[in-house]
Amino acid sequence: MEKKSTAKYTGAQILMKALKDEGVDTIFGYPGGAVLDVYNELPNTDIRHILVRQEQGAVHAADAYARVSGRTGTCLVTSGPGATNAVTGIASAYMDSIPVVIFTGQVPTPLIGNDAFQEVDIVGISRPCTKHNYLVKNVNDLARTIREAYYIAGSGRPGPVLVDIPKDVLRSAAPYSYQKDIQIRSYNPTYEPNIKQLQKVIDLIQAAKQPVIFTGGGVILSDASAELTRFARACRVPVTSSLMGLGAFPASDPLWLGMLGMHGTYRANLAVSSCDLLIGIGVRFDDRVTGKTDEFADKATIVHIDIDPTSIQKNVAVDVPIVGDCRITLKHLNKLAAAQKPLLDDKALKDRNKWFKQIIQWKEDNMMGYDQKKIIKPQYVVEKLFELTRGEAIITTEVGQNQMWAAQYYHFDKPRHFVTSGGLGVMGFGLPAAIGAQVACPDKTVINIAGDGSIQMNIQEMMTAVSNNLPVKIAILNNGYLGMVRQWQELFYDRRYSSTNMEAAPDFVKLAEAYGAVGLRATRPEEVGPVIREALATPKTVMIDFVVEREENVYPMVPAGSPITNMILV
Ligand SMILES: Cc1ncc(C[n+]2csc(CCOP(=O)(O)OP(=O)(O)O)c2C)c(N)n1
């Protein structure tokens, strides 16, 4: 009798077994010749396969699945065009440090390099936009490679990992074993920070008159929100964040300053510009946040906590670098802070009160007001969505003004509720992301806040939503323009609206119906609330066309490359 350990499985079967061992319950994918063997095995498992309508959608969906669930996302596409269609999704996940494993089919090994039908060098193409990638040439390496891929994707600074598997490897046979604990030489992320450096941070906080904490996506990725909140409250330090960091700190907390940067709040930009201590946690000091780097927080001592040593000192000069996992580091900081009695002496408390007074004054100069008159204002739609979902929905966005209004007017109290393509800023992200989020969280309300331009980039995923009974809501802020580009043309190109008019558009209500979804429209402000209520009460995919003020702008706005104090206000 054959012993269990010597039983052999095809590459396709090994892939299925490895996915089960990794705890994968969902794959987003699209079939083709090179991956037929995998698709042939899939029905033998209980893994759910979500058939998207274009491969880019598969990666965005897996990316959003990862963001809201905290688990690594998985997708499967075929060779050649399947793989190239996936590249934009991969690049977006890479820029935002999202753990996703992408399996691509490849032509049989003897044909690689021969310009075979549907051959592309996806390992070469994806090298600059993956955390790591593999071409598996031998079936005996497959199980270990898959294990490594999940380990690398989800550990350290997370990111997408691509595994390219030639068709003959999927068909040949080998034994299978799952190696739970693995070690990869030259890959050893640092989770534990240097405690001496941490004591410096506590000393700096005690001495600071005007400190600010600046958080990013790393806080969310490492599930550090509770620790961050404790830390900020104990040290009485106000908090701002990047777009990716929204939800890491509760927006309803009095210490919350709002978002920082190009479309950040007036008070956040002024606070960072005048602070004497800036503690960056899980952020990468993106140019959309810093503006002109030499003038960014130029009065401050800068502390930077990040798991990725290469992101420290990359964009801004840092005084106290700390390499470590955000959650572990904050835990240590909280312990150190608790051991100081008192943490803040009378003088420090007095200074803090002065600082808060100043911030409150900036808050009162509210620079984000808008006037809802006869035509629907896009900001009003987002505020109504916030109000009618009690702030509890998962919000995905497209890219452009819609994304910024979502960030500014939907207030996030919890992490993993705001899903947006921050680093790459890819239009067409929001709808597949809503699908991935809804698959991961079937009981949550998931809303894609969209622009009329962006939604048309991956509108075919409506069919994926409908055919999987996913009740996602799509709120189109329809201004008939590529609004954000039009805004730049208005402000910096003397209103020459070159190729940004999107009036030639489909009837979104009919289009929704054509896909088997529900289509709704609001053209007057008094219709906004009722239409949202109706959408929320409908347990189906719903697309709402909000016909909004055409030339509304996002404010505040810092012109690219300017100091963040140079805000254009309403
Ligand atoms: C794939 C892709 N192509 C082009 C751009 C450049 N871009 C950024 S915002 C924007 C306009 C978006 O228009 P729309 O989706 O209608 O949203 P709005 O700004 O009007 O809310 C464009 C073209 C992009 N971000 N992504």
Coordinates of C-alpha atoms and ligand atoms in Angstrom, one line a residue:
M1 CA 0.0 0.0 0.0
E2 CA 1.3 3.4 -0.9
K3 CA 2.2 5.5 2.2
K4 CA 0.4 8.8 2.6
S5 CA 3.5 10.9 2.5
T6 CA 4.5 9.5 -0.9
A7 CA 1.1 10.1 -2.6
K8 CA 1.5 12.4 -5.5
Y9 CA -0.7 15.3 -6.6
T10 CA -0.8 17.4 -9.7
G11 CA 0.4 20.9 -9.5
A12 CA -3.2 22.1 -9.7
Q13 CA -4.1 19.8 -6.8
I14 CA -1.1 21.0 -4.8
L15 CA -2.3 24.6 -5.3
M16 CA -5.7 23.7 -4.0
K17 CA -4.3 21.9 -1.0
A18 CA -1.9 24.7 -0.2
L19 CA -4.7 27.3 -0.4
K20 CA -6.7 25.3 2.0
D21 CA -3.7 25.1 4.4
E22 CA -3.3 28.8 4.2
G23 CA -7.0 29.2 5.2
V24 CA -8.0 30.7 1.9
D25 CA -11.8 30.8 1.6
T26 CA -12.2 33.0 -1.4
I27 CA -10.5 33.5 -4.7
F28 CA -11.2 36.3 -7.1
G29 CA -10.4 35.3 -10.6
Y30 CA -10.9 34.8 -14.3
P31 CA -10.1 31.6 -16.3
G32 CA -8.1 30.9 -19.4
G33 CA -6.1 28.2 -21.2
A34 CA -3.0 28.3 -19.0
V35 CA -5.0 27.9 -15.7
L36 CA -7.7 25.4 -17.0
D37 CA -6.3 22.7 -14.7
V38 CA -6.7 24.8 -11.7
Y39 CA -10.3 25.7 -12.7
N40 CA -10.9 22.0 -13.2
E41 CA -9.9 21.3 -9.6
L42 CA -11.6 24.3 -8.0
P43 CA -15.1 22.7 -7.9
N44 CA -13.6 19.8 -5.8
T45 CA -12.9 22.3 -3.0
D46 CA -15.1 24.5 -0.8
I47 CA -13.2 27.6 -1.8
R48 CA -15.5 30.3 -3.1
H49 CA -14.5 31.6 -6.5
I50 CA -15.8 35.0 -7.5
L51 CA -15.7 35.3 -11.3
V52 CA -15.0 38.9 -12.1
R53 CA -15.5 40.5 -15.5
Q54 CA -12.0 41.8 -16.0
E55 CA -8.8 40.7 -14.2
Q56 CA -8.0 44.2 -12.8
G57 CA -11.3 43.8 -10.9
A58 CA -10.1 40.5 -9.4
V59 CA -7.0 42.2 -7.9
H60 CA -8.8 45.2 -6.5
A61 CA -11.5 42.9 -5.0
A62 CA -8.8 40.7 -3.4
D63 CA -7.1 43.9 -2.1
A64 CA -10.2 45.2 -0.5
Y65 CA -11.0 41.8 0.9
A66 CA -7.6 41.9 2.6
R67 CA -8.1 45.5 3.9
V68 CA -11.4 44.9 5.6
S69 CA -10.8 41.4 6.8
G70 CA -7.2 41.7 7.9
R71 CA -6.4 38.5 5.9
T72 CA -4.4 38.1 2.8
G73 CA -6.4 38.3 -0.4
T74 CA -6.0 35.8 -3.3
C75 CA -6.5 36.0 -7.0
L76 CA -6.1 33.8 -10.0
V77 CA -5.7 34.8 -13.6
T78 CA -4.5 33.3 -16.8
S79 CA -1.2 33.9 -18.7
G80 CA -0.6 36.8 -21.1
P81 CA -3.5 39.2 -21.2
G82 CA -4.9 37.9 -17.9
A83 CA -1.6 38.7 -16.2
T84 CA -1.2 42.1 -17.9
N85 CA -4.8 43.1 -17.0
A86 CA -3.9 42.3 -13.4
V87 CA -0.9 44.7 -13.3
T88 CA -2.8 47.9 -12.4
G89 CA -4.4 46.1 -9.5
I90 CA -1.0 44.7 -8.3
A91 CA 0.6 48.2 -8.5
S92 CA -2.2 49.7 -6.5
A93 CA -1.9 47.0 -3.8
Y94 CA 1.9 47.5 -3.8
M95 CA 1.7 51.2 -3.3
D96 CA -0.7 50.8 -0.4
S97 CA 1.2 47.8 1.2
I98 CA -1.8 45.4 0.9
P99 CA -1.2 41.6 1.3
V100 CA -2.4 39.9 -1.8
V101 CA -1.2 36.7 -3.5
I102 CA -1.7 36.7 -7.3
F103 CA -1.5 33.4 -9.2
T104 CA -0.9 33.7 -12.9
G105 CA -0.9 30.9 -15.4
Q106 CA 2.2 30.7 -17.7
V107 CA 2.8 28.9 -21.0
P108 CA 4.5 25.5 -20.6
T109 CA 8.2 25.7 -19.5
P110 CA 9.6 24.5 -22.8
L111 CA 7.8 27.4 -24.6
I112 CA 8.9 30.2 -22.2
G113 CA 10.9 32.8 -24.2
N114 CA 9.6 31.6 -27.5
D115 CA 6.8 34.2 -27.9
A116 CA 4.3 31.4 -27.4
F117 CA 0.6 32.2 -27.6
Q118 CA -0.4 34.3 -24.6
E119 CA 3.1 34.4 -23.2
V120 CA 4.3 37.5 -21.3
D121 CA 7.1 37.8 -18.9
I122 CA 4.9 38.7 -16.0
V123 CA 7.7 38.1 -13.5
G124 CA 9.7 40.8 -15.3
I125 CA 6.7 43.1 -15.8
S126 CA 5.6 42.9 -12.1
R127 CA 9.0 43.0 -10.5
P128 CA 8.9 46.7 -9.7
C129 CA 5.3 46.5 -8.4
T130 CA 5.4 43.4 -6.2
K131 CA 6.9 42.8 -2.9
H132 CA 8.3 39.5 -4.3
N133 CA 7.5 37.3 -7.2
Y134 CA 8.2 33.7 -8.4
L135 CA 8.2 31.7 -11.5
V136 CA 7.8 28.0 -10.5
K137 CA 9.7 25.8 -12.9
N138 CA 9.4 22.5 -11.0
V139 CA 6.3 21.0 -9.4
N140 CA 8.4 19.9 -6.5
D141 CA 8.9 23.6 -5.5
L142 CA 5.3 24.5 -5.8
A143 CA 4.0 23.8 -2.3
R144 CA 7.0 25.6 -0.6
T145 CA 6.7 28.5 -3.0
I146 CA 3.1 29.1 -2.2
R147 CA 3.8 28.9 1.5
E148 CA 6.5 31.5 1.1
A149 CA 4.3 33.7 -1.0
Y150 CA 1.7 33.9 1.7
Y151 CA 4.3 34.4 4.4
I152 CA 6.0 37.2 2.5
A153 CA 2.7 38.9 1.5
G154 CA 1.4 39.1 5.1
S155 CA 4.5 39.7 7.2
G156 CA 6.7 42.7 7.8
R157 CA 5.5 45.6 5.6
P158 CA 2.7 43.7 3.7
G159 CA 2.4 43.7 -0.1
P160 CA 1.4 41.7 -3.2
V161 CA 3.3 38.6 -4.1
L162 CA 2.9 37.0 -7.6
V163 CA 3.4 33.3 -8.3
D164 CA 3.6 32.4 -12.0
I165 CA 2.9 28.8 -12.7
P166 CA 3.6 27.2 -16.2
K167 CA 0.9 24.9 -17.5
D168 CA 3.1 21.8 -17.5
V169 CA 4.0 22.4 -13.8
L170 CA 0.2 22.5 -13.0
R171 CA -0.1 19.1 -14.8
S172 CA 3.0 17.3 -13.4
A173 CA 2.9 15.4 -10.1
A174 CA 4.7 15.7 -6.8
P175 CA 4.1 14.9 -3.1
Y176 CA 2.6 17.5 -1.0
S177 CA 3.4 18.7 2.5
Y178 CA 2.7 21.9 4.3
Q179 CA 5.5 23.5 6.2
K180 CA 3.9 25.7 8.8
D181 CA 7.0 27.4 10.2
I182 CA 9.3 28.8 7.6
Q183 CA 12.4 30.8 7.5
I184 CA 13.6 32.8 4.5
R185 CA 17.2 33.7 4.5
S186 CA 17.7 37.5 4.1
Y187 CA 14.1 38.2 4.9
N188 CA 13.7 39.0 8.6
P189 CA 11.3 41.9 9.3
T190 CA 12.0 43.7 12.5
Y191 CA 8.9 43.7 14.7
E192 CA 10.5 44.7 18.1
P193 CA 11.7 48.3 18.3
N194 CA 14.7 49.5 20.2
I195 CA 13.5 50.4 23.7
K196 CA 16.1 53.1 24.2
Q197 CA 14.7 55.0 21.2
L198 CA 11.2 54.7 22.7
Q199 CA 12.3 56.3 26.0
K200 CA 13.5 59.2 23.9
V201 CA 10.0 59.5 22.5
I202 CA 8.5 59.7 25.9
D203 CA 11.0 62.3 27.0
L204 CA 10.2 64.4 23.9
I205 CA 6.5 64.1 24.5
Q206 CA 7.0 65.4 28.1
A207 CA 9.0 68.3 26.9
A208 CA 7.0 69.2 23.8
K209 CA 4.8 72.3 23.8
Q210 CA 3.0 71.6 20.6
P211 CA 3.1 67.9 19.7
V212 CA 1.2 66.2 16.9
I213 CA 0.8 62.5 16.0
F214 CA 0.6 61.7 12.3
T215 CA -0.7 58.2 11.5
G216 CA -0.9 56.3 8.2
G217 CA -2.1 53.0 6.8
G218 CA 0.6 51.1 8.7
V219 CA -1.4 51.6 11.9
I220 CA -4.4 50.0 10.3
L221 CA -2.4 47.2 8.7
S222 CA -0.9 46.2 12.1
D223 CA -4.2 46.5 14.0
A224 CA -2.7 49.2 16.2
S225 CA -5.7 51.5 16.5
A226 CA -6.6 50.7 20.0
E227 CA -3.0 51.2 21.2
L228 CA -2.7 54.4 19.2
T229 CA -5.9 55.8 20.8
R230 CA -4.7 54.9 24.3
F231 CA -1.4 56.5 23.6
A232 CA -2.7 59.8 22.1
R233 CA -5.2 60.2 25.0
A234 CA -2.7 59.4 27.7
C235 CA -0.1 61.8 26.2
R236 CA -2.8 64.4 25.3
V237 CA -1.4 64.7 21.8
P238 CA -3.7 65.7 18.9
V239 CA -3.8 63.3 15.9
T240 CA -3.9 63.8 12.1
S241 CA -3.6 61.2 9.4
S242 CA -2.9 60.5 5.8
L243 CA -5.7 59.4 3.5
M244 CA -4.6 55.8 4.1
G245 CA -4.7 56.3 7.9
L246 CA -8.4 57.4 8.1
G247 CA -10.2 55.4 10.8
A248 CA -7.0 54.5 12.7
F249 CA -8.0 57.1 15.3
P250 CA -11.7 57.9 16.0
A251 CA -12.9 60.9 14.1
S252 CA -15.3 61.7 16.9
D253 CA -12.5 62.1 19.4
P254 CA -11.8 65.7 20.5
L255 CA -8.1 65.1 19.7
W256 CA -8.8 64.4 16.1
L257 CA -7.5 67.1 13.7
G258 CA -8.8 65.6 10.4
M259 CA -6.7 64.6 7.4
L260 CA -3.4 66.2 6.6
G261 CA -2.0 67.3 3.2
M262 CA -3.2 68.5 -0.2
H263 CA -6.9 68.3 0.8
G264 CA -6.4 68.1 4.5
T265 CA -8.1 70.2 7.0
Y266 CA -7.1 73.8 7.8
R267 CA -6.3 72.9 11.4
A268 CA -4.3 69.8 10.6
N269 CA -2.1 71.6 8.1
L270 CA -1.6 74.5 10.4
A271 CA -1.0 72.3 13.4
V272 CA 1.7 70.2 11.6
S273 CA 3.3 73.4 10.3
S274 CA 3.7 74.9 13.7
C275 CA 4.2 71.8 15.8
D276 CA 7.5 71.3 17.8
L277 CA 7.2 67.4 17.8
L278 CA 5.8 65.3 15.0
I279 CA 5.4 61.6 15.7
G280 CA 4.8 59.8 12.4
I281 CA 3.5 56.2 12.8
G282 CA 3.1 53.8 9.9
V283 CA 3.3 56.6 7.3
R284 CA 5.5 57.2 4.4
F285 CA 5.4 61.0 4.1
D286 CA 3.9 60.9 0.6
D287 CA 4.2 64.1 -1.4
R288 CA 0.4 64.5 -1.3
V289 CA 0.9 64.9 2.5
T290 CA 4.1 66.9 2.8
G291 CA 3.8 69.3 -0.1
K292 CA 7.2 71.1 -0.3
T293 CA 9.3 68.9 1.9
D294 CA 11.8 71.5 3.1
E295 CA 9.0 73.4 4.7
F296 CA 7.1 70.4 6.1
A297 CA 7.0 70.5 9.9
D298 CA 10.2 72.5 9.8
K299 CA 9.9 73.6 13.4
A300 CA 9.5 70.0 14.7
T301 CA 11.6 67.2 16.0
I302 CA 10.5 64.3 13.8
V303 CA 10.0 60.8 15.2
H304 CA 9.2 58.1 12.6
I305 CA 8.0 54.6 13.5
D306 CA 7.7 52.2 10.7
I307 CA 8.3 48.5 10.0
D308 CA 10.1 49.2 6.8
P309 CA 13.5 50.7 7.4
T310 CA 13.8 51.9 3.8
S311 CA 10.8 54.2 4.2
I312 CA 12.6 56.0 7.1
Q313 CA 14.6 59.1 5.9
K314 CA 13.2 58.6 2.4
N315 CA 11.2 61.7 2.1
V316 CA 11.8 63.8 5.2
A317 CA 14.8 64.1 7.6
V318 CA 14.0 62.2 10.7
D319 CA 15.5 62.9 14.2
V320 CA 14.4 59.7 15.9
P321 CA 14.0 56.7 13.6
I322 CA 12.3 53.6 15.1
V323 CA 12.0 50.4 13.1
G324 CA 9.3 48.2 14.4
D325 CA 5.7 47.0 14.1
C326 CA 3.3 49.8 14.9
R327 CA 1.2 47.8 17.4
I328 CA 4.1 46.3 19.2
T329 CA 5.9 49.7 19.4
L330 CA 2.8 51.5 20.6
K331 CA 2.3 48.8 23.3
H332 CA 5.8 49.4 24.6
L333 CA 5.2 53.2 24.4
N334 CA 2.0 52.8 26.4
K335 CA 3.8 50.8 29.1
L336 CA 6.6 53.4 29.3
A337 CA 4.1 56.2 29.4
A338 CA 2.1 54.5 32.2
A339 CA 5.3 54.1 34.2
Q340 CA 5.9 57.9 34.3
K341 CA 4.1 59.4 37.2
P342 CA 3.0 61.9 36.3
L343 CA 3.4 61.6 32.6
L344 CA 2.8 65.3 32.2
D345 CA 3.7 67.8 34.9
D346 CA 1.9 71.1 35.6
K347 CA 3.9 73.0 33.1
A348 CA 3.4 70.5 30.4
L349 CA -0.3 70.4 31.0
K350 CA -0.4 74.2 30.8
D351 CA 1.5 74.2 27.5
R352 CA -0.9 71.5 26.2
N353 CA -3.9 73.6 27.1
K354 CA -2.5 76.5 25.2
W355 CA -1.9 74.2 22.2
F356 CA -5.5 72.9 22.3
K357 CA -6.9 76.4 22.6
Q358 CA -5.0 77.4 19.4
I359 CA -6.3 74.3 17.6
I360 CA -9.8 74.9 18.7
Q361 CA -9.5 78.4 17.3
W362 CA -8.4 76.9 14.0
K363 CA -11.3 74.5 14.2
E364 CA -13.7 77.4 14.6
D365 CA -12.4 79.0 11.5
N366 CA -14.2 76.2 9.6
M367 CA -12.9 76.2 6.1
M368 CA -14.8 73.3 4.8
G369 CA -18.3 74.7 4.8
Y370 CA -20.5 74.5 1.8
D371 CA -23.8 76.0 1.0
Q372 CA -26.5 73.6 -0.1
K373 CA -28.8 75.6 -2.5
K374 CA -31.0 74.5 -5.4
I375 CA -28.5 72.1 -7.0
I376 CA -27.2 69.0 -5.1
K377 CA -23.8 69.6 -3.6
P378 CA -21.6 66.5 -3.6
Q379 CA -20.5 67.1 -0.1
Y380 CA -24.1 67.1 1.0
V381 CA -24.6 63.6 -0.5
V382 CA -21.6 62.3 1.4
E383 CA -22.8 63.9 4.7
K384 CA -26.3 62.3 4.1
L385 CA -24.7 58.9 3.5
F386 CA -22.8 59.4 6.8
E387 CA -25.9 60.4 8.7
L388 CA -28.2 57.7 7.3
T389 CA -25.6 54.8 7.8
R390 CA -24.7 56.3 11.3
G391 CA -21.1 56.3 10.1
E392 CA -21.0 52.5 10.2
A393 CA -20.7 51.6 6.5
I394 CA -17.6 50.4 4.7
I395 CA -16.8 53.1 2.2
T396 CA -14.9 52.4 -0.9
T397 CA -14.1 55.2 -3.4
E398 CA -13.0 55.8 -6.9
V399 CA -10.4 58.4 -7.6
G400 CA -10.8 62.2 -7.9
Q401 CA -13.0 64.7 -6.1
N402 CA -15.4 61.9 -5.0
Q403 CA -12.5 60.3 -3.1
M404 CA -11.6 63.5 -1.3
W405 CA -15.2 64.3 -0.4
A406 CA -15.6 60.8 0.9
A407 CA -12.5 61.3 3.0
Q408 CA -13.5 64.7 4.3
Y409 CA -17.2 64.3 4.9
Y410 CA -17.7 60.6 5.9
H411 CA -16.1 60.5 9.4
F412 CA -14.5 57.2 10.3
D413 CA -14.4 56.1 13.9
K414 CA -13.1 52.6 13.2
P415 CA -10.3 51.1 11.1
R416 CA -10.8 49.0 8.0
H417 CA -13.9 51.0 7.0
F418 CA -12.3 53.3 4.4
V419 CA -11.0 51.5 1.3
T420 CA -9.3 53.7 -1.3
S421 CA -6.5 53.5 -3.7
G422 CA -4.2 56.0 -2.0
G423 CA -0.7 55.5 -3.5
L424 CA -1.6 54.7 -7.1
G425 CA -4.9 56.6 -7.2
V426 CA -6.4 54.3 -9.8
M427 CA -9.8 55.2 -11.2
G428 CA -11.9 52.0 -11.5
F429 CA -10.9 50.8 -8.0
G430 CA -14.0 51.5 -6.1
L431 CA -16.6 49.1 -7.6
P432 CA -14.4 45.9 -7.5
A433 CA -13.2 47.0 -4.1
A434 CA -16.8 47.2 -2.9
I435 CA -17.3 43.7 -4.2
G436 CA -14.3 42.4 -2.3
A437 CA -15.3 44.2 0.9
Q438 CA -18.9 42.9 0.7
V439 CA -17.7 39.3 0.2
A440 CA -15.5 39.7 3.3
C441 CA -18.2 41.4 5.3
P442 CA -21.6 40.1 4.1
D443 CA -23.4 41.8 7.0
K444 CA -22.1 45.3 6.5
T445 CA -23.4 48.1 4.4
V446 CA -20.8 48.7 1.7
I447 CA -21.0 51.9 -0.4
N448 CA -18.8 52.8 -3.3
I449 CA -18.6 56.6 -3.5
A450 CA -17.9 57.2 -7.2
G451 CA -17.3 59.8 -9.9
D452 CA -19.1 59.5 -13.3
G453 CA -15.7 59.1 -15.0
S454 CA -14.2 56.5 -12.7
I455 CA -17.2 54.3 -12.5
Q456 CA -17.0 53.8 -16.2
M457 CA -13.5 52.3 -15.9
N458 CA -14.7 49.0 -14.4
I459 CA -18.5 49.3 -14.7
Q460 CA -18.6 45.7 -16.0
E461 CA -18.1 44.6 -12.4
M462 CA -21.8 45.5 -11.9
M463 CA -22.4 42.0 -13.3
T464 CA -20.1 40.4 -10.7
A465 CA -22.0 42.2 -7.9
V466 CA -25.4 41.2 -9.3
S467 CA -24.6 37.6 -10.1
N468 CA -23.2 37.1 -6.6
N469 CA -26.1 38.8 -4.9
L470 CA -23.9 41.4 -3.4
P471 CA -26.0 44.3 -2.1
V472 CA -23.3 46.9 -2.7
K473 CA -24.5 50.5 -3.1
I474 CA -22.8 52.7 -5.7
A475 CA -23.3 56.4 -5.2
I476 CA -22.2 58.3 -8.3
L477 CA -21.5 62.0 -7.7
N478 CA -22.3 62.8 -11.3
N479 CA -20.8 66.2 -12.2
G480 CA -20.5 65.5 -15.9
Y481 CA -16.7 66.1 -15.7
L482 CA -13.5 64.4 -14.8
G483 CA -14.0 66.6 -11.9
M484 CA -10.6 66.6 -10.2
V485 CA -8.8 67.2 -13.5
R486 CA -11.3 69.9 -14.4
Q487 CA -10.5 71.5 -11.0
W488 CA -6.8 71.6 -11.8
Q489 CA -7.6 73.1 -15.2
E490 CA -9.8 75.7 -13.6
L491 CA -7.2 76.7 -11.0
F492 CA -3.9 76.2 -12.9
Y493 CA -4.8 76.2 -16.6
D494 CA -7.0 79.3 -16.9
R495 CA -10.2 77.2 -17.2
R496 CA -9.2 75.5 -20.4
Y497 CA -11.3 72.4 -19.9
S498 CA -9.5 70.2 -22.4
S499 CA -10.9 66.6 -22.6
T500 CA -12.5 66.6 -19.2
N501 CA -16.1 67.0 -20.3
M502 CA -18.0 63.7 -19.6
E503 CA -21.5 64.8 -20.6
A504 CA -21.6 62.1 -23.2
A505 CA -22.5 59.5 -20.7
P506 CA -24.8 56.5 -20.4
D507 CA -28.1 56.7 -18.5
F508 CA -26.8 55.2 -15.3
V509 CA -30.3 54.2 -14.1
K510 CA -31.0 52.2 -17.3
L511 CA -27.5 50.8 -17.2
A512 CA -28.0 49.5 -13.6
E513 CA -31.2 47.9 -14.7
A514 CA -29.6 46.4 -17.8
Y515 CA -27.2 44.6 -15.3
G516 CA -30.1 43.4 -13.2
A517 CA -29.4 45.9 -10.5
V518 CA -31.6 48.7 -9.1
G519 CA -31.1 52.2 -10.6
L520 CA -32.1 55.3 -8.7
R521 CA -31.6 59.0 -9.4
A522 CA -31.7 62.2 -7.4
T523 CA -31.6 65.6 -9.1
R524 CA -32.8 67.9 -6.3
P525 CA -31.5 68.2 -2.7
E526 CA -34.7 67.1 -1.1
E527 CA -34.5 63.8 -3.0
V528 CA -31.1 62.9 -1.6
G529 CA -32.2 61.6 1.7
P530 CA -35.2 59.5 0.5
V531 CA -33.1 58.0 -2.3
I532 CA -30.4 56.9 0.1
R533 CA -33.0 55.5 2.4
E534 CA -34.5 53.5 -0.4
A535 CA -31.1 52.2 -1.5
L536 CA -30.2 51.1 2.0
A537 CA -33.5 49.3 2.4
T538 CA -33.1 47.4 -0.9
P539 CA -31.1 44.2 -0.4
K540 CA -29.7 44.3 -3.9
T541 CA -27.0 45.9 -5.9
V542 CA -28.1 49.5 -6.2
M543 CA -26.6 52.3 -8.3
I544 CA -27.6 55.9 -7.5
D545 CA -27.0 58.7 -9.9
F546 CA -26.7 61.9 -7.9
V547 CA -26.8 64.8 -10.4
V548 CA -24.6 67.3 -8.6
E549 CA -23.3 70.8 -9.0
R550 CA -21.0 70.6 -12.0
E551 CA -18.2 72.9 -11.0
E552 CA -17.9 72.3 -7.3
N553 CA -14.3 72.1 -6.1
V554 CA -12.6 70.3 -3.3
Y555 CA -11.2 72.7 -0.6
P556 CA -8.9 73.3 1.1
M557 CA -6.4 72.7 -1.7
V558 CA -2.6 73.0 -1.5
P559 CA -1.1 73.4 -5.0
A560 CA 1.2 70.5 -5.7
G561 CA 4.8 71.1 -4.4
S562 CA 3.8 74.1 -2.2
P563 CA 4.1 74.2 1.5
I564 CA 1.0 72.9 3.2
T565 CA 0.2 76.3 4.7
N566 CA -0.4 77.6 1.2
M567 CA -4.0 76.5 1.2
I568 CA -6.6 77.7 -1.3
L569 CA -9.7 78.0 0.8
V570 CA -13.4 78.1 -0.2
Ligands
LIG1 C1 -6.7 55.0 -14.4 C2 -6.6 56.5 -14.2 N1 -6.5 57.3 -15.3 C3 -6.4 58.6 -15.1 C4 -6.4 59.2 -13.9 C5 -6.2 60.7 -13.7 N2 -7.3 61.2 -12.9 C6 -7.3 61.5 -11.6 S1 -8.8 62.1 -11.0 C7 -9.5 62.0 -12.6 C8 -10.9 62.5 -12.8 C9 -11.9 61.6 -12.1 O1 -13.1 61.9 -12.6 P1 -14.4 61.3 -12.0 O2 -14.3 59.8 -11.8 O3 -15.6 61.7 -12.8 O4 -14.5 61.9 -10.5 P2 -14.6 63.3 -9.9 O5 -13.3 63.9 -9.8 O6 -15.5 64.1 -10.9 O7 -15.3 63.1 -8.6 C10 -8.5 61.6 -13.5 C11 -8.8 61.4 -14.9 C12 -6.4 58.3 -12.8 N3 -6.3 58.7 -11.5 N4 -6.5 56.9 -13.0

